[in-house]
């Protein structure tokens, strides 16, 4: 969803953070098809109090969702409101992530990364800020940088089951770009443990199990030349784990 790039929400955190709760309210209105009323509401609030940074930010979020209903989205109105919010309150949380999203949508990737980093500077304790930066690096195929950000995100949000998506993304990097099926399996397994009904995580886990079994079969038949370290790890590895059934997920 859009919120994975703007901010990550949960019921508990929304209770602690009224601004975040209002962003979730806007998303729900968008999903329900009631966005027009929300846009009108925040336009009126901004007109009434034009120097309220939070009001400007929320109007920007409403405009952002409104652009999703159009065939061609420019995000001009949302961008303007985010800039106003940041000017009014340079230390306001979330606005940098939202600006980064707009820059990314416009293809201004360097600017997007700049603003994701700015959000981390404002709140270095919030793991999802690192996830957003990691996702940006991954989209640019800068795998080492993406990997390092996902690892930080996992460390900071280890108690949040939604961090399964970072484990899954790490697994994909290890499997597809480093060819390290062992680390890929470890990360996919953790993703499945946290989100046992997520079909993508299960499929990635199953594919990795199959690749390791195929490697071991080739090794047993003397049909492959593998680095000694890989051979040792394959011999020590218990591959009796069965693939997870995806039926019903």
Tab-separated table of C-alpha atoms in Angstrom:
chain	number	residue	atom	x	y	z
A	1	UNK	CA	0.000	0.000	0.000
A	2	UNK	CA	0.912	3.630	-0.228
A	3	UNK	CA	1.484	3.788	3.521
A	4	UNK	CA	4.427	1.421	3.212
A	5	UNK	CA	6.247	4.291	1.530
A	6	UNK	CA	4.788	7.195	3.470
A	7	UNK	CA	4.707	5.799	6.976
A	8	UNK	CA	3.862	2.500	8.584
A	9	UNK	CA	0.850	2.472	10.846
A	10	UNK	CA	-0.642	0.223	13.478
A	11	UNK	CA	-3.564	0.535	15.864
A	12	UNK	CA	-1.291	0.930	18.879
A	13	UNK	CA	0.890	3.545	17.256
A	14	UNK	CA	-2.132	5.476	16.000
A	15	UNK	CA	-3.373	5.780	19.572
A	16	UNK	CA	-0.018	7.309	20.502
A	17	UNK	CA	0.201	9.555	17.443
A	18	UNK	CA	-2.939	11.517	16.431
A	19	UNK	CA	-1.340	12.675	13.164
A	20	UNK	CA	-0.684	9.111	12.101
A	21	UNK	CA	-4.261	8.179	13.010
A	22	UNK	CA	-5.571	10.912	10.731
A	23	UNK	CA	-3.432	9.649	7.848
A	24	UNK	CA	-4.981	6.209	8.336
A	25	UNK	CA	-8.419	7.856	8.341
A	26	UNK	CA	-7.634	9.387	4.931
A	27	UNK	CA	-6.492	6.047	3.572
A	28	UNK	CA	-9.688	4.384	4.766
A	29	UNK	CA	-11.761	7.102	3.082
A	30	UNK	CA	-9.865	6.493	-0.149
A	31	UNK	CA	-10.521	2.754	0.032
A	32	UNK	CA	-14.210	3.363	0.794
A	33	UNK	CA	-14.593	5.832	-2.073
A	34	UNK	CA	-15.294	8.739	0.285
A	35	UNK	CA	-12.185	10.764	-0.454
A	36	UNK	CA	-13.951	13.852	-1.820
A	37	UNK	CA	-15.444	14.645	1.575
A	38	UNK	CA	-12.044	14.253	3.240
A	39	UNK	CA	-10.401	16.593	0.709
A	40	UNK	CA	-13.117	19.193	1.316
A	41	UNK	CA	-12.669	18.832	5.072
A	42	UNK	CA	-8.915	19.442	5.021
A	43	UNK	CA	-9.171	22.238	2.450
A	44	UNK	CA	-11.527	24.034	4.833
A	45	UNK	CA	-9.208	23.443	7.786
A	46	UNK	CA	-6.219	24.750	5.817
A	47	UNK	CA	-8.154	27.854	4.804
A	48	UNK	CA	-9.151	28.428	8.410
A	49	UNK	CA	-5.636	27.945	9.769
A	50	UNK	CA	-3.108	28.274	6.904
A	51	UNK	CA	-0.095	28.184	9.224
A	52	UNK	CA	-0.877	24.845	10.814
A	53	UNK	CA	1.829	22.460	9.603
A	54	UNK	CA	-0.131	19.303	10.497
A	55	UNK	CA	-3.193	20.560	8.630
A	56	UNK	CA	-1.094	21.303	5.553
A	57	UNK	CA	0.469	17.865	5.722
A	58	UNK	CA	-2.875	16.111	5.994
A	59	UNK	CA	-4.250	18.103	3.077
A	60	UNK	CA	-1.213	16.972	1.110
A	61	UNK	CA	-1.975	13.347	1.983
A	62	UNK	CA	-5.582	13.811	0.873
A	63	UNK	CA	-4.424	15.325	-2.435
A	64	UNK	CA	-1.959	12.466	-2.856
A	65	UNK	CA	-4.701	9.881	-2.626
A	66	UNK	CA	-6.887	11.969	-4.930
A	67	UNK	CA	-4.184	11.748	-7.577
A	68	UNK	CA	-4.412	7.959	-7.449
A	69	UNK	CA	-7.889	8.221	-8.952
A	70	UNK	CA	-6.501	9.933	-12.074
A	71	UNK	CA	-4.983	8.318	-15.144
A	72	UNK	CA	-2.003	10.684	-15.017
A	73	UNK	CA	-0.845	11.735	-11.558
A	74	UNK	CA	1.422	14.753	-11.168
A	75	UNK	CA	1.234	15.066	-7.373
A	76	UNK	CA	1.677	18.829	-7.786
A	77	UNK	CA	-0.945	19.809	-5.206
A	78	UNK	CA	0.229	17.286	-2.625
A	79	UNK	CA	3.856	18.311	-3.180
A	80	UNK	CA	3.003	21.971	-2.585
A	81	UNK	CA	1.247	21.141	0.687
A	82	UNK	CA	4.122	18.963	1.896
A	83	UNK	CA	6.573	21.789	1.183
A	84	UNK	CA	4.358	24.223	3.101
A	85	UNK	CA	4.211	21.812	6.042
A	86	UNK	CA	7.977	21.357	6.047
A	87	UNK	CA	8.536	25.123	5.847
A	88	UNK	CA	6.192	25.713	8.772
A	89	UNK	CA	7.740	22.918	10.844
A	90	UNK	CA	11.154	21.711	9.578
A	91	UNK	CA	11.300	19.017	12.273
A	92	UNK	CA	7.874	17.566	11.546
A	93	UNK	CA	7.845	13.767	11.334
A	94	UNK	CA	6.598	11.940	8.226
A	95	UNK	CA	6.696	14.866	5.798
A	96	UNK	CA	10.136	13.897	4.489
A	97	UNK	CA	8.894	10.388	3.701
A	98	UNK	CA	5.921	11.835	1.854
A	99	UNK	CA	8.120	14.203	-0.155
A	100	UNK	CA	10.422	11.290	-0.927
A	101	UNK	CA	7.438	9.350	-2.277
A	102	UNK	CA	6.504	12.200	-4.612
A	103	UNK	CA	10.077	12.597	-5.840
A	104	UNK	CA	10.215	8.851	-6.451
A	105	UNK	CA	6.959	8.884	-8.407
A	106	UNK	CA	8.397	11.660	-10.571
A	107	UNK	CA	11.577	9.716	-11.259
A	108	UNK	CA	13.767	12.038	-9.153
A	109	UNK	CA	15.450	9.168	-7.337
A	110	UNK	CA	18.402	11.045	-5.847
A	111	UNK	CA	16.040	13.582	-4.281
A	112	UNK	CA	13.849	10.798	-2.943
A	113	UNK	CA	16.798	9.151	-1.217
A	114	UNK	CA	17.871	12.524	0.170
A	115	UNK	CA	14.494	12.943	1.852
A	116	UNK	CA	14.339	9.363	3.127
A	117	UNK	CA	17.690	10.043	4.791
A	118	UNK	CA	16.328	13.302	6.198
A	119	UNK	CA	13.493	11.374	7.857
A	120	UNK	CA	16.021	9.010	9.439
A	121	UNK	CA	17.968	12.003	10.749
A	122	UNK	CA	14.777	13.281	12.412
A	123	UNK	CA	13.887	9.919	13.958
A	124	UNK	CA	16.760	7.407	13.908
A	125	UNK	CA	14.930	5.063	16.286
A	126	UNK	CA	12.043	4.253	13.929
A	127	UNK	CA	12.962	1.164	11.959
A	128	UNK	CA	10.472	1.679	9.158
A	129	UNK	CA	12.373	4.765	8.039
A	130	UNK	CA	15.295	2.467	7.227
A	131	UNK	CA	12.943	0.061	5.464
A	132	UNK	CA	11.753	2.856	3.176
A	133	UNK	CA	15.332	3.810	2.336
A	134	UNK	CA	16.209	0.170	1.733
A	135	UNK	CA	13.257	-0.206	-0.632
A	136	UNK	CA	14.438	2.845	-2.564
A	137	UNK	CA	17.952	1.433	-2.899
A	138	UNK	CA	16.546	-1.944	-3.974
A	139	UNK	CA	14.462	-0.296	-6.697
A	140	UNK	CA	17.722	1.239	-7.965
A	141	UNK	CA	19.402	-2.195	-7.786
A	142	UNK	CA	21.897	-0.916	-5.215
A	143	UNK	CA	21.796	-4.219	-3.388
A	144	UNK	CA	24.507	-3.685	-0.761
A	145	UNK	CA	22.914	-0.447	0.395
A	146	UNK	CA	19.434	-1.960	0.368
A	147	UNK	CA	20.622	-4.948	2.366
A	148	UNK	CA	22.241	-2.812	5.052
A	149	UNK	CA	19.076	-0.707	5.508
A	150	UNK	CA	16.813	-3.764	5.743
A	151	UNK	CA	19.098	-5.252	8.401
A	152	UNK	CA	18.871	-2.046	10.471
A	153	UNK	CA	15.077	-2.000	10.041
A	154	UNK	CA	14.803	-5.586	11.261
A	155	UNK	CA	17.001	-4.873	14.267
A	156	UNK	CA	14.874	-1.901	15.308
A	157	UNK	CA	11.464	-3.455	14.592
A	158	UNK	CA	12.105	-7.076	15.541
A	159	UNK	CA	8.984	-7.185	17.727
A	160	UNK	CA	6.717	-6.028	14.884
A	161	UNK	CA	5.464	-8.975	12.773
A	162	UNK	CA	5.067	-6.648	9.773
A	163	UNK	CA	8.867	-6.569	9.543
A	164	UNK	CA	8.415	-9.891	7.730
A	165	UNK	CA	8.447	-7.845	4.518
A	166	UNK	CA	12.038	-6.759	5.253
A	167	UNK	CA	13.053	-10.383	5.854
A	168	UNK	CA	11.419	-11.349	2.563
A	169	UNK	CA	13.122	-8.532	0.656
A	170	UNK	CA	16.464	-9.538	2.162
A	171	UNK	CA	15.852	-13.122	1.116
A	172	UNK	CA	15.174	-12.035	-2.456
A	173	UNK	CA	18.414	-10.040	-2.544
A	174	UNK	CA	20.439	-12.988	-1.233
A	175	UNK	CA	18.813	-15.453	-3.640
A	176	UNK	CA	18.537	-13.444	-6.852
A	177	UNK	CA	21.569	-11.156	-6.668
A	178	UNK	CA	24.113	-12.847	-4.393
A	179	UNK	CA	23.220	-16.462	-5.133
A	180	UNK	CA	23.402	-17.227	-1.405
A	181	UNK	CA	20.556	-19.687	-0.974
A	182	UNK	CA	21.491	-20.395	2.633
A	183	UNK	CA	20.968	-16.809	3.798
A	184	UNK	CA	17.966	-16.510	1.495
A	185	UNK	CA	16.361	-19.517	3.188
A	186	UNK	CA	17.056	-18.129	6.662
A	187	UNK	CA	15.311	-14.866	5.807
A	188	UNK	CA	12.356	-16.417	3.986
A	189	UNK	CA	11.868	-18.765	6.931
A	190	UNK	CA	11.727	-15.833	9.353
A	191	UNK	CA	9.269	-14.039	7.072
A	192	UNK	CA	6.992	-17.088	7.039
A	193	UNK	CA	7.246	-17.479	10.807
A	194	UNK	CA	6.063	-13.894	11.260
A	195	UNK	CA	3.408	-14.007	8.526
A	196	UNK	CA	2.510	-17.698	8.035
A	197	UNK	CA	-0.359	-17.016	5.607
A	198	UNK	CA	1.517	-14.662	3.251
A	199	UNK	CA	1.613	-16.533	-0.050
A	200	UNK	CA	4.616	-14.699	-1.506
A	201	UNK	CA	6.794	-15.531	1.491
A	202	UNK	CA	5.768	-19.185	1.359
A	203	UNK	CA	6.483	-19.419	-2.369
A	204	UNK	CA	9.917	-17.839	-1.937
A	205	UNK	CA	10.689	-20.254	0.895
A	206	UNK	CA	9.618	-23.245	-1.228
A	207	UNK	CA	11.654	-22.125	-4.252
A	208	UNK	CA	14.765	-21.804	-2.099
A	209	UNK	CA	14.297	-25.239	-0.537
A	210	UNK	CA	14.008	-26.697	-4.030
A	211	UNK	CA	17.143	-24.931	-5.260
A	212	UNK	CA	19.166	-26.215	-2.307
A	213	UNK	CA	17.861	-29.752	-2.814
A	214	UNK	CA	18.777	-29.594	-6.498
A	215	UNK	CA	22.264	-28.407	-5.573
A	216	UNK	CA	22.682	-31.212	-3.061
A	217	UNK	CA	21.442	-33.801	-5.566
A	218	UNK	CA	23.960	-32.557	-8.133
A	219	UNK	CA	26.683	-32.648	-5.504
A	220	UNK	CA	25.812	-36.218	-4.503
A	221	UNK	CA	25.973	-37.259	-8.163
A	222	UNK	CA	29.277	-35.469	-8.715
A	223	UNK	CA	27.700	-33.275	-11.376
A	224	UNK	CA	28.705	-29.891	-10.046
A	225	UNK	CA	31.758	-27.939	-8.990
A	226	UNK	CA	30.989	-25.869	-5.940
A	227	UNK	CA	33.235	-23.824	-3.665
A	228	UNK	CA	34.455	-25.901	-0.679
A	229	UNK	CA	32.540	-23.702	1.761
A	230	UNK	CA	29.281	-24.328	-0.106
A	231	UNK	CA	29.954	-28.065	-0.217
A	232	UNK	CA	30.544	-28.147	3.550
A	233	UNK	CA	27.378	-26.208	4.252
A	234	UNK	CA	25.296	-28.432	1.983
A	235	UNK	CA	26.617	-31.571	3.648
A	236	UNK	CA	25.825	-30.220	7.102
A	237	UNK	CA	22.420	-28.886	6.166
A	238	UNK	CA	19.268	-30.769	7.008
A	239	UNK	CA	17.094	-30.555	3.911
A	240	UNK	CA	14.362	-32.791	5.232
A	241	UNK	CA	12.125	-29.777	5.647
A	242	UNK	CA	9.103	-30.122	3.439
A	243	UNK	CA	7.799	-27.392	1.234
A	244	UNK	CA	4.882	-25.477	2.702
A	245	UNK	CA	1.486	-26.058	1.160
A	246	UNK	CA	0.147	-22.826	-0.367
A	247	UNK	CA	-3.415	-24.079	-0.652
A	248	UNK	CA	-5.760	-21.821	1.229
A	249	UNK	CA	-3.312	-18.919	1.529
